[in-house]
Coordinates of C-alpha atoms in Angstrom, one line a residue:
Chain A
M903 CA -43.2 132.6 53.5
D904 CA -46.4 133.3 52.1
N905 CA -50.0 132.4 52.9
K906 CA -50.1 129.5 50.7
T907 CA -46.9 127.8 52.0
V908 CA -48.4 128.0 55.6
E909 CA -51.5 126.5 54.5
T910 CA -49.6 123.6 52.9
I911 CA -47.3 123.0 55.9
S912 CA -50.2 123.3 58.1
Y913 CA -52.5 120.9 56.3
L914 CA -49.5 118.3 56.0
A915 CA -49.0 118.4 60.0
R916 CA -53.0 118.4 60.2
L917 CA -53.0 121.8 62.2
K918 CA -56.1 123.7 61.7
L919 CA -55.2 127.7 61.9
D920 CA -57.6 130.3 62.3
K921 CA -56.8 133.6 60.4
D922 CA -55.2 135.4 63.2
K923 CA -53.0 132.5 64.1
K924 CA -51.9 132.2 60.4
E925 CA -50.9 135.7 60.2
K926 CA -49.0 135.3 63.5
I927 CA -47.3 132.2 62.5
T928 CA -46.3 133.5 59.1
K929 CA -44.4 136.2 60.8
D930 CA -42.7 134.0 63.2
L931 CA -41.7 131.5 60.6
E932 CA -40.3 134.3 58.6
N933 CA -38.2 135.6 61.8
I934 CA -36.9 132.0 62.2
I935 CA -35.9 131.7 58.6
D936 CA -34.2 135.1 58.7
F937 CA -32.3 134.1 61.9
V938 CA -30.9 130.5 60.6
A939 CA -30.5 132.1 57.1
E940 CA -27.2 133.4 58.2
L941 CA -25.8 130.1 58.1
Q942 CA -26.1 130.2 54.0
D943 CA -23.2 132.6 54.3
L944 CA -20.9 130.0 55.6
N945 CA -18.6 127.8 53.2
T946 CA -19.6 124.1 54.1
E947 CA -18.3 122.8 50.9
D948 CA -15.9 119.9 52.5
I949 CA -17.9 119.4 55.8
V950 CA -19.9 116.3 56.2
P951 CA -23.5 116.9 56.8
L952 CA -24.1 116.3 60.7
S953 CA -27.3 114.2 61.4
N954 CA -26.7 114.0 64.9
P955 CA -24.9 116.5 67.4
L956 CA -23.9 113.6 69.9
E957 CA -20.6 112.0 68.6
K958 CA -21.7 108.7 69.5
V959 CA -23.1 105.6 67.7
A960 CA -26.3 103.6 68.3
P961 CA -26.2 100.8 70.8
K962 CA -27.5 97.6 69.3
R963 CA -30.2 95.4 70.9
E964 CA -30.1 91.7 70.8
D965 CA -33.0 90.1 68.9
S966 CA -34.9 88.4 71.7
V967 CA -38.8 89.1 73.0
T968 CA -38.9 90.9 76.3
S969 CA -42.0 92.9 75.7
R970 CA -45.3 91.3 76.9
N971 CA -48.7 91.7 76.1
R972 CA -50.5 94.6 77.4
K973 CA -53.2 95.1 74.9
E974 CA -56.0 95.6 77.6
A975 CA -54.1 98.7 79.1
F976 CA -53.6 100.1 75.6
L977 CA -56.7 99.9 74.1
S978 CA -58.4 101.0 77.5
N979 CA -56.3 104.3 77.1
S980 CA -57.3 105.0 73.6
P981 CA -59.9 107.4 72.8
E982 CA -62.1 104.5 71.3
S983 CA -61.6 100.8 71.1
D984 CA -63.5 97.6 70.9
Q985 CA -62.3 94.3 72.5
D986 CA -59.5 93.8 70.0
Y987 CA -59.2 97.0 68.1
F988 CA -58.3 100.5 68.3
M989 CA -61.2 102.5 66.5
V990 CA -60.7 105.3 64.3
P991 CA -63.1 107.4 62.0
K992 CA -63.6 105.5 58.6
V993 CA -60.6 106.1 56.6
V994 CA -62.1 105.1 53.3
E995 CA -66.0 105.4 52.2
Chain B
M1500 CA -46.3 101.7 16.3
S1501 CA -44.2 99.6 18.5
W1502 CA -43.6 100.3 22.4
E1503 CA -41.2 99.2 24.7
T1504 CA -41.7 98.8 28.5
V1505 CA -39.6 100.1 31.3
I1506 CA -40.2 98.6 34.8
G1507 CA -38.5 99.1 38.0
L1508 CA -39.6 97.1 41.1
E1509 CA -39.5 98.1 44.8
V1510 CA -39.7 94.8 46.9
H1511 CA -40.4 94.7 50.7
A1512 CA -38.9 91.7 52.2
Q1513 CA -40.3 91.3 55.7
L1514 CA -37.1 90.1 57.7
S1515 CA -37.5 87.2 59.4
T1516 CA -36.3 88.4 63.1
N1517 CA -37.9 87.5 66.3
T1518 CA -38.6 91.1 67.4
K1519 CA -39.3 94.6 65.8
L1520 CA -36.8 97.1 64.2
F1521 CA -36.9 99.4 67.0
S1522 CA -38.7 97.3 69.9
S1523 CA -38.6 94.0 71.7
A1524 CA -42.3 93.1 70.9
S1525 CA -42.7 89.8 68.8
T1526 CA -43.4 89.7 64.9
K1527 CA -45.0 86.5 65.0
F1528 CA -47.8 86.4 62.2
G1529 CA -51.3 85.6 63.0
S1530 CA -51.4 86.5 66.8
E1531 CA -54.5 87.7 68.4
P1532 CA -54.9 91.7 67.4
N1533 CA -52.8 94.0 69.3
T1534 CA -51.2 91.5 71.7
Q1535 CA -47.5 92.1 69.9
V1536 CA -47.3 95.8 70.7
D1537 CA -44.8 97.9 72.7
L1538 CA -44.9 101.1 73.8
V1539 CA -42.2 102.1 71.0
D1540 CA -44.7 100.7 68.4
L1541 CA -47.5 102.8 69.9
G1542 CA -45.3 106.0 69.4
L1543 CA -46.0 107.1 73.0
P1544 CA -44.3 110.2 74.0
G1545 CA -40.9 110.0 76.0
V1546 CA -40.0 106.4 74.3
L1547 CA -36.8 105.6 72.4
P1548 CA -36.1 103.3 69.5
V1549 CA -33.3 100.9 69.9
V1550 CA -32.2 99.2 66.6
N1551 CA -32.2 95.3 66.4
K1552 CA -29.1 93.6 65.7
D1553 CA -30.4 90.8 63.7
A1554 CA -32.1 93.1 61.1
F1555 CA -28.9 94.6 60.2
K1556 CA -27.1 91.1 60.3
K1557 CA -29.9 90.1 57.8
A1558 CA -29.8 93.1 55.3
I1559 CA -25.9 93.0 55.2
R1560 CA -26.3 89.1 54.4
F1561 CA -28.6 90.1 51.6
G1562 CA -26.1 92.7 50.5
L1563 CA -23.1 90.5 50.5
A1564 CA -25.2 87.9 48.3
I1565 CA -25.9 90.3 45.4
D1566 CA -22.3 91.7 45.7
A1567 CA -23.3 95.1 46.8
D1568 CA -21.4 97.8 48.8
I1569 CA -22.3 97.8 52.5
N1570 CA -22.5 101.0 54.2
Q1571 CA -20.7 100.2 57.5
E1572 CA -22.1 103.5 58.8
S1573 CA -25.9 104.1 57.8
S1574 CA -28.7 106.2 59.5
F1575 CA -32.2 106.7 59.7
D1576 CA -34.6 109.4 58.7
R1577 CA -38.4 110.2 59.2
K1578 CA -41.0 110.0 56.3
N1579 CA -43.6 112.0 57.5
Y1580 CA -47.4 111.1 56.7
F1581 CA -50.6 110.8 58.3
Y1582 CA -52.4 107.6 58.5
P1583 CA -54.2 105.8 61.4
D1584 CA -52.1 102.4 61.2
L1585 CA -48.9 104.7 61.7
P1586 CA -49.1 106.0 65.2
K1587 CA -46.2 108.2 65.1
G1588 CA -47.1 110.2 62.1
Y1589 CA -43.8 109.2 60.5
Q1590 CA -42.0 106.3 59.1
I1591 CA -38.7 105.7 60.1
T1592 CA -36.5 104.5 56.9
Q1593 CA -33.1 105.1 55.5
M1594 CA -33.4 107.8 52.9
T1595 CA -30.0 109.3 52.8
K1596 CA -27.7 106.4 53.9
P1597 CA -29.1 103.1 53.3
I1598 CA -27.2 99.9 54.7
V1599 CA -27.0 98.4 51.0
E1600 CA -26.1 100.0 47.8
G1601 CA -25.5 98.6 44.4
G1602 CA -25.2 94.9 43.5
S1603 CA -26.9 92.9 41.0
I1604 CA -29.3 89.7 40.6
D1605 CA -29.3 87.4 37.7
I1606 CA -32.3 86.3 36.3
D1607 CA -33.4 83.8 33.6
V1608 CA -36.3 84.2 31.2
D1609 CA -37.1 81.1 29.2
G1610 CA -33.5 80.5 28.9
D1611 CA -32.3 83.8 28.4
K1612 CA -29.9 85.1 31.1
K1613 CA -29.8 88.8 32.1
T1614 CA -28.7 90.6 34.9
I1615 CA -30.9 93.2 36.8
N1616 CA -28.9 95.9 38.9
I1617 CA -29.9 97.0 42.3
T1618 CA -29.9 100.5 43.1
R1619 CA -30.1 100.2 47.0
A1620 CA -31.7 98.2 49.8
H1621 CA -32.7 99.8 53.1
L1622 CA -34.0 99.1 56.5
E1623 CA -37.4 100.4 57.5
E1624 CA -40.3 99.8 59.7
D1625 CA -43.7 98.2 58.6
A1626 CA -47.1 99.9 59.2
G1627 CA -50.1 98.4 61.3
K1628 CA -53.0 96.8 59.4
S1629 CA -56.2 98.9 58.8
I1630 CA -59.6 96.9 58.7
H1631 CA -62.4 99.1 56.9
D1632 CA -65.3 96.6 56.8
A1633 CA -65.6 95.6 60.5
Y1634 CA -67.9 98.4 61.3
P1635 CA -70.3 100.6 58.9
D1636 CA -68.9 104.1 60.1
K1637 CA -65.4 103.1 61.5
S1638 CA -62.0 101.7 60.6
V1639 CA -60.3 99.5 63.2
I1640 CA -56.5 99.0 63.7
D1641 CA -54.3 96.1 64.5
L1642 CA -50.7 97.2 65.6
N1643 CA -49.2 93.9 65.6
R1644 CA -47.2 94.3 62.6
A1645 CA -46.5 98.1 63.3
G1646 CA -42.5 98.3 63.4
T1647 CA -41.8 94.9 61.7
P1648 CA -38.6 95.3 60.0
L1649 CA -38.7 95.6 56.2
L1650 CA -35.8 95.7 53.7
E1651 CA -36.9 97.5 50.6
I1652 CA -34.9 96.4 47.6
V1653 CA -35.3 98.8 44.8
S1654 CA -34.2 97.6 41.3
E1655 CA -32.8 99.9 38.6
P1656 CA -35.5 100.4 35.7
E1657 CA -34.0 97.5 33.8
I1658 CA -36.7 95.2 33.7
S1659 CA -38.5 95.0 30.2
S1660 CA -41.6 92.8 30.4
A1661 CA -43.9 91.3 32.8
K1662 CA -42.2 87.8 32.4
E1663 CA -38.8 89.4 33.3
A1664 CA -40.5 90.8 36.6
V1665 CA -41.9 87.7 37.6
S1666 CA -38.4 86.0 37.1
Y1667 CA -36.7 88.7 38.9
M1668 CA -39.0 88.2 41.8
K1669 CA -38.6 84.4 41.7
A1670 CA -34.8 85.0 42.0
L1671 CA -35.2 87.1 44.9
H1672 CA -37.6 85.0 46.7
Q1673 CA -35.2 82.1 46.4
L1674 CA -32.3 84.3 47.4
V1675 CA -34.0 85.7 50.8
T1676 CA -35.4 82.4 51.7
F1677 CA -32.1 80.8 51.4
L1678 CA -30.2 83.6 53.2
D1679 CA -32.7 83.0 55.7
V1680 CA -33.5 86.6 55.6
C1681 CA -37.3 86.6 54.9
D1682 CA -39.7 83.4 55.1
G1683 CA -40.8 84.4 51.5
D1684 CA -44.5 83.8 52.4
M1685 CA -46.1 85.9 49.8
S1686 CA -49.7 85.1 51.1
Q1687 CA -48.8 86.4 54.3
G1688 CA -47.2 89.5 52.9
S1689 CA -43.8 88.7 53.7
L1690 CA -42.4 89.5 50.3
R1691 CA -44.5 92.0 48.3
C1692 CA -43.6 94.3 45.6
D1693 CA -44.5 97.6 44.0
A1694 CA -44.1 98.0 40.3
N1695 CA -43.1 101.2 38.4
V1696 CA -44.2 100.9 34.8
S1697 CA -43.8 103.1 31.8
I1698 CA -43.7 102.8 28.2
R1699 CA -41.8 104.8 25.5
K1700 CA -41.4 104.2 21.8
V1701 CA -38.7 101.8 20.9
G1702 CA -35.4 103.8 20.5
D1703 CA -36.8 106.9 22.5
P1704 CA -33.9 107.9 25.0
E1705 CA -36.1 109.6 27.4
L1706 CA -38.2 107.4 29.8
G1707 CA -42.2 107.8 29.5
T1708 CA -44.4 108.9 32.4
R1709 CA -44.4 106.0 35.1
T1710 CA -47.3 104.7 37.2
E1711 CA -46.7 102.8 40.5
I1712 CA -48.6 99.7 41.1
K1713 CA -48.9 99.2 44.9
N1714 CA -48.6 96.2 47.1
I1715 CA -48.8 93.1 44.6
N1716 CA -48.4 90.1 46.6
S1717 CA -48.2 87.1 44.1
F1718 CA -46.1 86.0 41.1
R1719 CA -49.3 85.6 39.0
F1720 CA -50.5 88.9 40.0
I1721 CA -47.3 90.4 39.1
E1722 CA -47.5 89.4 35.6
K1723 CA -51.3 90.1 35.4
A1724 CA -51.1 93.8 37.0
I1725 CA -48.0 95.0 34.9
N1726 CA -49.6 93.3 31.7
F1727 CA -52.7 95.2 32.2
E1728 CA -51.1 98.4 32.8
I1729 CA -48.9 98.1 29.7
K1730 CA -51.8 97.7 27.8
R1731 CA -53.7 100.6 29.4
Q1732 CA -50.9 103.1 28.9
I1733 CA -50.4 102.0 25.3
K1734 CA -54.1 102.7 24.8
V1735 CA -53.9 106.1 26.5
L1736 CA -51.0 107.1 24.3
E1737 CA -52.3 106.1 21.0
S1738 CA -55.5 107.8 21.7
G1739 CA -53.6 110.9 21.9
K1740 CA -53.5 111.5 25.6
K1741 CA -51.0 111.6 28.4
V1742 CA -50.1 109.1 31.0
T1743 CA -50.6 110.4 34.4
Q1744 CA -48.1 110.1 36.8
E1745 CA -49.9 108.3 39.8
T1746 CA -50.3 105.3 42.1
R1747 CA -52.6 102.8 41.1
L1748 CA -53.9 99.6 42.8
Y1749 CA -54.4 96.2 41.2
D1750 CA -57.7 94.4 41.7
S1751 CA -57.3 90.8 41.1
G1752 CA -61.1 90.2 40.8
K1753 CA -61.4 92.4 38.1
D1754 CA -58.1 92.1 36.6
E1755 CA -57.3 95.8 36.4
T1756 CA -55.3 98.3 37.9
R1757 CA -57.3 101.8 39.0
P1758 CA -55.9 105.0 40.6
M1759 CA -55.4 105.3 44.4
R1760 CA -57.3 108.6 45.7
S1761 CA -54.3 110.7 45.5
K1762 CA -55.4 112.6 49.0
E1763 CA -54.6 109.5 50.7
F1764 CA -50.8 109.9 49.9
A1765 CA -49.9 113.3 49.5
N1766 CA -46.4 113.0 48.0
D1767 CA -44.7 115.4 50.3
Y1768 CA -43.0 113.3 53.1
R1769 CA -40.4 116.1 54.4
Y1770 CA -37.9 113.6 55.1
F1771 CA -35.2 114.6 57.8
P1772 CA -32.8 112.8 59.9
D1773 CA -34.4 111.0 63.0
P1774 CA -32.9 112.7 66.2
D1775 CA -34.0 109.9 68.1
L1776 CA -31.5 107.5 66.4
L1777 CA -27.9 107.7 66.2
P1778 CA -26.0 106.6 63.3
V1779 CA -25.6 102.9 63.2
V1780 CA -22.2 101.5 62.9
I1781 CA -21.4 97.9 62.0
S1782 CA -17.6 96.9 63.0
D1783 CA -15.0 95.2 60.9
D1784 CA -15.2 92.2 63.4
E1785 CA -19.2 92.3 63.2
M1786 CA -18.8 92.3 59.3
E1787 CA -16.2 89.4 59.6
E1788 CA -18.9 87.4 61.8
I1789 CA -21.7 87.8 59.3
R1790 CA -19.2 86.8 56.4
S1791 CA -18.1 83.7 58.3
T1792 CA -21.9 82.5 58.8
F1793 CA -22.8 83.2 55.3
P1794 CA -24.9 80.3 54.0
E1795 CA -24.2 78.1 51.1
L1796 CA -26.3 79.1 48.0
P1797 CA -28.2 76.9 45.6
A1798 CA -25.7 76.8 42.7
D1799 CA -22.9 75.9 45.0
K1800 CA -25.0 73.4 47.1
S1801 CA -26.0 71.5 43.7
R1802 CA -22.5 71.2 42.6
R1803 CA -21.6 69.7 45.9
Y1804 CA -24.2 67.4 46.0
I1805 CA -23.0 65.9 42.5
S1806 CA -19.6 66.0 43.2
E1807 CA -20.1 64.5 47.1
F1808 CA -22.8 62.3 46.9
Q1809 CA -22.8 61.4 43.1
I1810 CA -26.6 62.2 43.0
D1811 CA -28.2 63.0 39.7
E1812 CA -27.9 66.6 38.5
S1813 CA -31.6 67.1 38.2
E1814 CA -32.5 65.8 41.6
A1815 CA -29.4 67.9 43.2
E1816 CA -30.8 71.1 41.2
I1817 CA -34.5 70.6 42.6
I1818 CA -33.3 69.7 46.3
S1819 CA -30.9 72.7 46.5
S1820 CA -33.3 75.1 45.1
S1821 CA -35.3 75.0 48.1
R1822 CA -34.1 75.7 51.5
E1823 CA -36.3 73.7 53.2
L1824 CA -35.6 70.4 51.1
S1825 CA -31.8 71.0 51.1
I1826 CA -31.9 71.2 55.2
F1827 CA -34.0 68.0 55.0
F1828 CA -31.9 66.3 52.7
E1829 CA -28.7 67.1 54.7
V1830 CA -30.3 66.2 58.1
A1831 CA -31.2 62.7 56.4
L1832 CA -27.4 62.4 55.5
E1833 CA -26.1 62.9 58.9
S1834 CA -27.4 59.6 59.9
K1835 CA -25.2 57.8 57.3
N1836 CA -28.2 57.2 55.1
D1837 CA -27.9 56.3 51.5
P1838 CA -27.9 59.8 49.6
K1839 CA -29.3 58.5 46.3
L1840 CA -32.0 56.5 47.9
A1841 CA -32.8 59.8 50.2
A1842 CA -32.5 62.3 46.9
N1843 CA -34.7 59.9 45.0
L1844 CA -37.5 59.6 47.6
I1845 CA -37.3 63.5 48.2
V1846 CA -37.6 64.5 44.7
G1847 CA -40.0 61.6 43.7
E1848 CA -42.6 60.5 46.3
I1849 CA -42.0 63.3 48.8
G1850 CA -42.1 66.0 45.9
S1851 CA -45.3 65.0 44.4
L1852 CA -47.0 64.7 47.9
L1853 CA -45.6 68.3 48.6
N1854 CA -47.1 69.3 45.2
K1855 CA -50.3 68.0 46.0
D1856 CA -50.8 69.6 49.3
N1857 CA -48.8 72.8 48.0
I1858 CA -46.8 73.1 51.1
K1859 CA -43.1 73.1 52.6
I1860 CA -41.5 70.1 53.7
D1861 CA -41.3 71.6 57.3
E1862 CA -45.3 71.9 57.3
S1863 CA -46.0 68.4 56.6
K1864 CA -46.3 65.6 59.0
L1865 CA -43.2 64.0 57.9
S1866 CA -40.4 64.5 60.4
S1867 CA -36.7 64.0 59.7
D1868 CA -36.3 61.5 62.3
N1869 CA -39.3 59.6 60.9
F1870 CA -37.8 59.8 57.2
N1871 CA -34.5 58.6 58.7
I1872 CA -36.2 55.3 60.0
L1873 CA -38.0 54.9 56.7
L1874 CA -34.4 55.1 54.9
Q1875 CA -33.0 52.9 57.4
R1876 CA -35.7 50.3 56.7
I1877 CA -35.3 50.3 53.2
S1878 CA -31.6 50.0 53.3
D1879 CA -31.6 47.2 56.0
G1880 CA -34.2 45.2 53.7
T1881 CA -37.1 45.3 56.0
I1882 CA -39.2 46.9 53.5
S1883 CA -39.1 47.5 49.8
K1884 CA -38.8 50.7 47.8
K1885 CA -42.3 50.2 46.5
I1886 CA -43.7 49.7 50.0
A1887 CA -42.0 52.8 51.1
K1888 CA -44.2 54.6 49.0
T1889 CA -47.3 53.3 50.9
I1890 CA -45.7 54.0 54.2
L1891 CA -44.8 57.7 53.1
A1892 CA -48.6 58.1 52.1
A1893 CA -49.6 56.7 55.7
I1894 CA -47.0 59.1 57.2
W1895 CA -48.3 62.0 55.2
E1896 CA -51.9 61.5 56.6
T1897 CA -51.2 60.6 60.2
G1898 CA -47.5 61.4 61.1
R1899 CA -47.1 58.2 62.8
N1900 CA -43.9 56.4 63.4
A1901 CA -42.8 54.4 60.1
D1902 CA -41.9 51.3 62.1
E1903 CA -45.3 51.2 63.6
I1904 CA -46.9 51.5 60.2
I1905 CA -44.7 48.8 58.8
N1906 CA -45.6 46.5 61.8
E1907 CA -49.2 47.1 61.9
Q1908 CA -49.9 46.9 58.3
G1909 CA -47.5 43.9 58.1
L1910 CA -45.5 45.6 55.4
V1911 CA -42.2 43.7 56.2
Q1912 CA -40.6 42.7 53.2
I1913 CA -40.4 38.7 52.5
Q1914 CA -37.0 37.7 52.1
D1915 CA -37.7 34.0 53.2
E1916 CA -36.9 32.0 50.2
N1917 CA -39.1 29.1 51.1
L1918 CA -42.0 31.4 51.2
L1919 CA -40.9 33.1 47.9
E1920 CA -40.4 29.6 46.1
E1921 CA -43.8 28.7 47.0
V1922 CA -45.4 31.7 45.6
I1923 CA -43.3 31.3 42.5
T1924 CA -44.4 27.7 42.1
K1925 CA -48.2 28.9 42.4
V1926 CA -47.5 31.5 39.8
I1927 CA -46.0 29.2 37.2
K1928 CA -48.5 26.6 37.7
S1929 CA -51.5 29.0 37.1
N1930 CA -49.9 30.7 33.9
T1931 CA -48.7 27.7 31.7
K1932 CA -49.2 29.5 28.6
Q1933 CA -46.9 32.4 29.5
V1934 CA -44.2 29.8 30.4
E1935 CA -44.3 28.2 27.5
D1936 CA -44.0 31.5 25.4
F1937 CA -41.3 32.5 27.7
K1938 CA -39.2 29.3 27.2
N1939 CA -39.9 29.9 23.4
G1940 CA -37.8 32.8 23.6
K1941 CA -40.5 35.6 24.8
D1942 CA -37.8 37.2 27.3
K1943 CA -40.1 40.3 27.9
L1944 CA -42.3 38.1 29.9
F1945 CA -39.9 37.8 32.8
G1946 CA -41.4 41.1 34.0
F1947 CA -45.0 39.7 34.0
F1948 CA -43.8 37.1 36.3
V1949 CA -42.3 39.3 38.7
G1950 CA -45.5 41.3 38.7
Q1951 CA -47.6 38.3 39.4
V1952 CA -45.4 37.3 42.1
M1953 CA -45.3 41.1 43.7
K1954 CA -49.3 40.8 43.2
E1955 CA -49.5 37.8 45.1
T1956 CA -47.4 39.3 48.1
Q1957 CA -49.0 42.7 48.0
G1958 CA -45.7 44.0 46.8
K1959 CA -43.8 42.6 50.0
A1960 CA -41.4 40.4 48.0
N1961 CA -37.9 41.6 48.1
P1962 CA -37.5 42.2 44.3
K1963 CA -33.8 41.0 44.5
A1964 CA -34.7 37.6 45.8
V1965 CA -37.6 37.4 43.2
N1966 CA -35.3 38.0 40.2
D1967 CA -33.0 35.3 41.5
L1968 CA -35.5 32.7 42.5
L1969 CA -37.8 33.4 39.4
K1970 CA -34.9 32.9 36.9
K1971 CA -33.8 29.7 38.5
A1972 CA -37.2 28.3 38.5
L1973 CA -38.1 29.5 34.8
N1974 CA -34.9 28.3 33.5
S1975 CA -35.2 24.9 35.1

């Protein structure tokens, strides 16, 4: 785990890290990777990847509209909005 | 030097469900902004997505139609990227286990048949809509579309020209609308396509570097965007440079493609299984139910129309190629109307009215009930077929009841023999020269007399009665 990788990951996650934090997180991540690296020793050849630990399947929902319009509540809870829309910093210049 | 083109298309079909893929908010198009948003679509902490049964049904129906493998167990993954119209910071999609794999679609390019193989078709959620020009220093977000179910249909890179790409898209459009999987409205973005385009020297086994043109939303633009891109890439290669792998946008105003800024889409999506969603299993019973409600496809419909109702092949093909028209036709036949007459009016008169307004039959003012009345009035002799056109035109404008129009405008067909004889006598008297010519063997003039009688009666005379009575009068 090097500095560059940590920088890339933090950029992708939009996390701003100062120098001290970056060093600490690099160490933490290294420890985590070392810890789970033990799994690499296991033979998993005939084992189907487990995407979910619950041995259950997803319930399915009927296709009928039950959700109601709560626009005002949602907009008033956002950092910035006008009457109709959520407002965000300009995305394109 | 000669070049060949390799194209693969990724088509996003918005599934015509009532609700979103993971929430029970409505998917209706064109509502007030942010009125069809659920807690799940907002990505608020603590909420859980629940899959929509019908989205799976429609995806499977598509898979069956293209003879693909259906994964009765499929799963969802997170595709991570940041953009303001994606509140969760990830899109839920099917990366590792899509619902549909394989299959193929037949296309027809100027009479040449070709089969395009399908790699996969997977379910995913749509993002919201960003609007950038409402304020000088802000972008605004409408989340009505966020979470709408999409079926992404990925073709193998087997398409070799812009024309083939358009044919493929048209075949796909017909299929998804027929299956009632997607409404196919490209102007509303219900069906849109990304094109992966590369070129290579003829005979080169290696594929060239490709570019991806994003979000093309009309048949015409698919052709133009791809043709522009092919020319551009050839120019780049022939000047000794290399094609850069990148995402480009088609600008229809300038008829050119240009690169999107790469920072907007850092291509590192860090897919991983979505822990909020368990694998989705479709039971054998559910599969059976989907199979048993599978709709009749255009080619089968056309064959059935010809054998069952003896209508013209060309008319059968036109009606069966459109889901809306075939429903309209079949509803008309439920009331025991004459199939040939119905087909004739649908393809002829109604067809040209639809073309003129560029709409579908269910968007017109002509209802099935009203069409039914019109057909019955032709069959029972109240009006002539010629007058039916006048009435259709009036319905087209106003949507008014056919009987009302017939009565109000006095369009009832004249059957009364005495009345018709009177008109015929008048026509014969005022055209003595033509009568003489006719009697001297100019048979073709018969049509002239029919025309004159029709003119006198404003087209309301029963044509068969006119024929019989005219023959009698002229040969006497």
